[in-house]
Amino acid sequence: MIAWWSALALASECPPAHADELEQTLGRAERAYADLDEETFLHELDELAVRTPCLAEPLSPTLVARYHRAIALRLYGTSPDRALASVGASRAADPTLTLPWVAPDHPLGLAWAAAPDPATDRLPRPRHGVLWLDGEAVRARPESRAALVQWFPEGGEPTSSLVFPDDPFPSYTHVSPLRQGLAVGAVGSFALAAGAWAGALVARGDFAQPDHDLTELQRLRTTANGLAIGSGVLVLAGGGLLGASFVVDRP
């Protein structure tokens, strides 16, 4: 049987869902849980699962926190590890949110009282558009918490999905990490070239000062020439790295 949360990735061709609609669904689910109305609670969470891939706009951190909290309540009976990952996500998204329906000594209550794990993994920079995780435009994926991932490409359809720590990250158009490394190398080469050229100018200026003996003049000339040549080599290296960064990641 396909797990309940898999429905988050299966919906297709659905009408756009907006934040206020999601908030209404969460409100009904929370009231049903407080009233011990399991049937209505499960129905609203099923609706939440179906509508998640169709989100047309970023959710606020507070709404994301309520989203993860509802998921934690839904999953605890069947997948406690994922429920705890959702608790961590909810606490991280909005630390002021509470969990009023669960006793403090319940596993969910104990997890709620603990500080969420802050560890994250860096994500590649989007080539275009904006990547949102849990209500913020960031480029770091939590290592042990769930995350609501929303990708808003330029000129394309937005996609949203709930991701747990053991799930593969949703695909999005991003810049190759190699390109980023080459670009950083190019910037570093240009910076070193500027420093070398400045050093050459200083040496040449000192060369023109009086009271230098022949040995000092030879040393200053050698230094100035060496730094000038080095600066040129670094500029060429930086240009090569920069050019390669554009070639390596062409779409």
Tab-separated table of N, CA and C in Angstrom, residues 45-117:
chain	number	residue	atom	x	y	z
A	45	LEU	N	-6.629	16.120	6.768
A	45	LEU	CA	-5.216	15.862	6.475
A	45	LEU	C	-5.039	15.241	5.090
A	46	ASP	N	-6.009	14.421	4.671
A	46	ASP	CA	-5.967	13.916	3.294
A	46	ASP	C	-6.100	15.066	2.300
A	47	GLU	N	-6.978	16.002	2.606
A	47	GLU	CA	-7.133	17.182	1.754
A	47	GLU	C	-5.840	17.993	1.733
A	48	LEU	N	-5.193	18.086	2.870
A	48	LEU	CA	-3.913	18.802	2.948
A	48	LEU	C	-2.869	18.141	2.049
A	49	ALA	N	-2.835	16.804	2.083
A	49	ALA	CA	-1.865	16.071	1.273
A	49	ALA	C	-2.096	16.298	-0.222
A	50	VAL	N	-3.361	16.301	-0.617
A	50	VAL	CA	-3.688	16.466	-2.031
A	50	VAL	C	-3.386	17.876	-2.518
A	51	ARG	N	-3.583	18.866	-1.647
A	51	ARG	CA	-3.436	20.251	-2.059
A	51	ARG	C	-1.994	20.759	-1.989
A	52	THR	N	-1.154	20.082	-1.223
A	52	THR	CA	0.220	20.573	-1.041
A	52	THR	C	0.966	20.759	-2.359
A	53	PRO	N	0.961	19.797	-3.293
A	53	PRO	CA	1.718	20.004	-4.543
A	53	PRO	C	1.199	21.163	-5.394
A	54	CYS	N	-0.009	21.645	-5.084
A	54	CYS	CA	-0.638	22.671	-5.916
A	54	CYS	C	-0.481	24.073	-5.356
A	55	LEU	N	0.312	24.238	-4.289
A	55	LEU	CA	0.453	25.554	-3.680
A	55	LEU	C	0.991	26.560	-4.687
A	56	ALA	N	0.318	27.689	-4.778
A	56	ALA	CA	0.673	28.690	-5.781
A	56	ALA	C	1.486	29.831	-5.218
A	57	GLU	N	1.758	29.831	-3.908
A	57	GLU	CA	2.481	30.927	-3.284
A	57	GLU	C	3.235	30.411	-2.070
A	58	PRO	N	4.288	31.115	-1.649
A	58	PRO	CA	5.015	30.679	-0.460
A	58	PRO	C	4.148	30.790	0.793
A	59	LEU	N	4.342	29.883	1.711
A	59	LEU	CA	3.642	29.942	2.989
A	59	LEU	C	4.501	30.688	4.005
A	60	SER	N	3.840	31.338	4.944
A	60	SER	CA	4.569	32.023	6.009
A	60	SER	C	5.157	30.988	6.970
A	61	PRO	N	6.229	31.338	7.699
A	61	PRO	CA	6.801	30.391	8.662
A	61	PRO	C	5.787	29.899	9.694
A	62	THR	N	4.894	30.785	10.150
A	62	THR	CA	3.897	30.363	11.138
A	62	THR	C	2.935	29.347	10.558
A	63	LEU	N	2.501	29.568	9.326
A	63	LEU	CA	1.596	28.608	8.690
A	63	LEU	C	2.317	27.292	8.425
A	64	VAL	N	3.588	27.371	8.037
A	64	VAL	CA	4.378	26.155	7.842
A	64	VAL	C	4.513	25.392	9.156
A	65	ALA	N	4.701	26.116	10.262
A	65	ALA	CA	4.815	25.463	11.567
A	65	ALA	C	3.531	24.707	11.916
A	66	ARG	N	2.388	25.306	11.650
A	66	ARG	CA	1.109	24.624	11.892
A	66	ARG	C	0.956	23.416	10.969
A	67	TYR	N	1.423	23.563	9.752
A	67	TYR	CA	1.389	22.460	8.783
A	67	TYR	C	2.173	21.264	9.325
A	68	HIS	N	3.425	21.490	9.746
A	68	HIS	CA	4.243	20.395	10.263
A	68	HIS	C	3.648	19.817	11.550
A	69	ARG	N	3.069	20.660	12.367
A	69	ARG	CA	2.455	20.176	13.606
A	69	ARG	C	1.314	19.210	13.299
A	70	ALA	N	0.487	19.560	12.334
A	70	ALA	CA	-0.620	18.675	11.949
A	70	ALA	C	-0.092	17.363	11.375
A	71	ILE	N	0.970	17.431	10.577
A	71	ILE	CA	1.570	16.226	10.018
A	71	ILE	C	2.105	15.329	11.132
A	72	ALA	N	2.719	15.940	12.138
A	72	ALA	CA	3.247	15.156	13.268
A	72	ALA	C	2.121	14.401	13.971
A	73	LEU	N	0.997	15.073	14.201
A	73	LEU	CA	-0.145	14.417	14.846
A	73	LEU	C	-0.681	13.289	13.974
A	74	ARG	N	-0.688	13.502	12.672
A	74	ARG	CA	-1.216	12.492	11.740
A	74	ARG	C	-0.319	11.265	11.659
A	75	LEU	N	0.995	11.455	11.718
A	75	LEU	CA	1.922	10.357	11.454
A	75	LEU	C	2.378	9.600	12.697
A	76	TYR	N	2.122	10.137	13.888
A	76	TYR	CA	2.723	9.519	15.066
A	76	TYR	C	2.331	8.047	15.222
A	77	GLY	N	1.101	7.711	14.925
A	77	GLY	CA	0.656	6.329	15.119
A	77	GLY	C	1.251	5.353	14.125
A	78	THR	N	1.632	5.817	12.939
A	78	THR	CA	2.130	4.912	11.894
A	78	THR	C	3.608	5.087	11.592
A	79	SER	N	4.139	6.278	11.823
A	79	SER	CA	5.538	6.544	11.513
A	79	SER	C	6.100	7.539	12.534
A	80	PRO	N	6.395	7.055	13.741
A	80	PRO	CA	6.826	7.977	14.804
A	80	PRO	C	8.093	8.747	14.469
A	81	ASP	N	9.026	8.134	13.755
A	81	ASP	CA	10.257	8.846	13.414
A	81	ASP	C	9.958	10.070	12.541
A	82	ARG	N	9.068	9.904	11.580
A	82	ARG	CA	8.713	11.026	10.717
A	82	ARG	C	7.873	12.050	11.473
A	83	ALA	N	7.076	11.571	12.415
A	83	ALA	CA	6.319	12.502	13.243
A	83	ALA	C	7.259	13.390	14.047
A	84	LEU	N	8.315	12.800	14.603
A	84	LEU	CA	9.287	13.581	15.374
A	84	LEU	C	10.058	14.543	14.468
A	85	ALA	N	10.337	14.116	13.228
A	85	ALA	CA	10.991	15.011	12.271
A	85	ALA	C	10.087	16.204	11.951
A	86	SER	N	8.787	15.975	11.953
A	86	SER	CA	7.840	17.063	11.708
A	86	SER	C	7.756	17.993	12.915
A	87	VAL	N	7.866	17.431	14.120
A	87	VAL	CA	7.882	18.270	15.322
A	87	VAL	C	9.069	19.220	15.270
A	88	GLY	N	10.240	18.688	14.932
A	88	GLY	CA	11.420	19.538	14.835
A	88	GLY	C	11.242	20.637	13.815
A	89	ALA	N	10.610	20.325	12.690
A	89	ALA	CA	10.378	21.330	11.647
A	89	ALA	C	9.421	22.405	12.136
A	90	SER	N	8.384	21.994	12.848
A	90	SER	CA	7.408	22.956	13.362
A	90	SER	C	8.047	23.894	14.377
A	91	ARG	N	8.847	23.345	15.277
A	91	ARG	CA	9.495	24.153	16.309
A	91	ARG	C	10.499	25.130	15.698
A	92	ALA	N	11.197	24.674	14.647
A	92	ALA	CA	12.185	25.546	14.007
A	92	ALA	C	11.512	26.673	13.223
A	93	ALA	N	10.367	26.375	12.603
A	93	ALA	CA	9.686	27.379	11.782
A	93	ALA	C	9.077	28.488	12.634
A	94	ASP	N	8.500	28.116	13.781
A	94	ASP	CA	7.895	29.122	14.668
A	94	ASP	C	8.036	28.665	16.111
A	95	PRO	N	9.083	29.113	16.799
A	95	PRO	CA	9.316	28.675	18.183
A	95	PRO	C	8.223	29.083	19.158
A	96	THR	N	7.350	30.020	18.774
A	96	THR	CA	6.298	30.464	19.684
A	96	THR	C	5.067	29.573	19.633
A	97	LEU	N	4.988	28.687	18.652
A	97	LEU	CA	3.829	27.810	18.524
A	97	LEU	C	3.822	26.792	19.665
A	98	THR	N	2.645	26.370	20.088
A	98	THR	CA	2.517	25.391	21.164
A	98	THR	C	1.849	24.120	20.647
A	99	LEU	N	1.856	23.099	21.491
A	99	LEU	CA	1.202	21.825	21.166
A	99	LEU	C	0.223	21.521	22.304
A	100	PRO	N	-0.945	22.162	22.286
A	100	PRO	CA	-1.838	22.105	23.449
A	100	PRO	C	-2.600	20.798	23.628
A	101	TRP	N	-2.589	19.934	22.627
A	101	TRP	CA	-3.443	18.751	22.689
A	101	TRP	C	-2.709	17.501	23.157
A	102	VAL	N	-1.426	17.627	23.465
A	102	VAL	CA	-0.605	16.468	23.826
A	102	VAL	C	0.021	16.701	25.197
A	103	ALA	N	0.014	15.669	26.039
A	103	ALA	CA	0.592	15.782	27.378
A	103	ALA	C	2.100	16.005	27.295
A	104	PRO	N	2.677	16.760	28.241
A	104	PRO	CA	4.119	17.031	28.204
A	104	PRO	C	4.992	15.790	28.227
A	105	ASP	N	4.494	14.694	28.875
A	105	ASP	CA	5.307	13.480	28.954
A	105	ASP	C	5.068	12.526	27.786
A	106	HIS	N	4.209	12.903	26.845
A	106	HIS	CA	4.016	12.123	25.629
A	106	HIS	C	5.268	12.292	24.762
A	107	PRO	N	5.638	11.258	23.963
A	107	PRO	CA	6.827	11.412	23.102
A	107	PRO	C	6.795	12.664	22.238
A	108	LEU	N	5.623	13.032	21.719
A	108	LEU	CA	5.543	14.261	20.934
A	108	LEU	C	5.742	15.492	21.818
A	109	GLY	N	5.180	15.427	23.043
A	109	GLY	CA	5.359	16.529	23.974
A	109	GLY	C	6.812	16.701	24.390
A	110	LEU	N	7.489	15.585	24.628
A	110	LEU	CA	8.899	15.649	24.995
A	110	LEU	C	9.738	16.209	23.835
A	111	ALA	N	9.423	15.759	22.615
A	111	ALA	CA	10.148	16.270	21.443
A	111	ALA	C	9.872	17.756	21.251
A	112	TRP	N	8.653	18.171	21.551
A	112	TRP	CA	8.294	19.581	21.400
A	112	TRP	C	9.090	20.462	22.371
A	113	ALA	N	9.359	19.922	23.550
A	113	ALA	CA	10.088	20.694	24.562
A	113	ALA	C	11.580	20.799	24.248
A	114	ALA	N	12.088	19.907	23.406
A	114	ALA	CA	13.517	19.904	23.078
A	114	ALA	C	13.808	20.908	21.967
A	115	ALA	N	15.022	21.429	21.974
A	115	ALA	CA	15.435	22.353	20.913
A	115	ALA	C	15.605	21.589	19.602
A	116	PRO	N	15.108	22.122	18.492
A	116	PRO	CA	15.269	21.434	17.197
A	116	PRO	C	16.726	21.385	16.774
A	117	ASP	N	17.086	20.314	16.084
A	117	ASP	CA	18.447	20.154	15.586
A	117	ASP	C	18.721	21.202	14.505
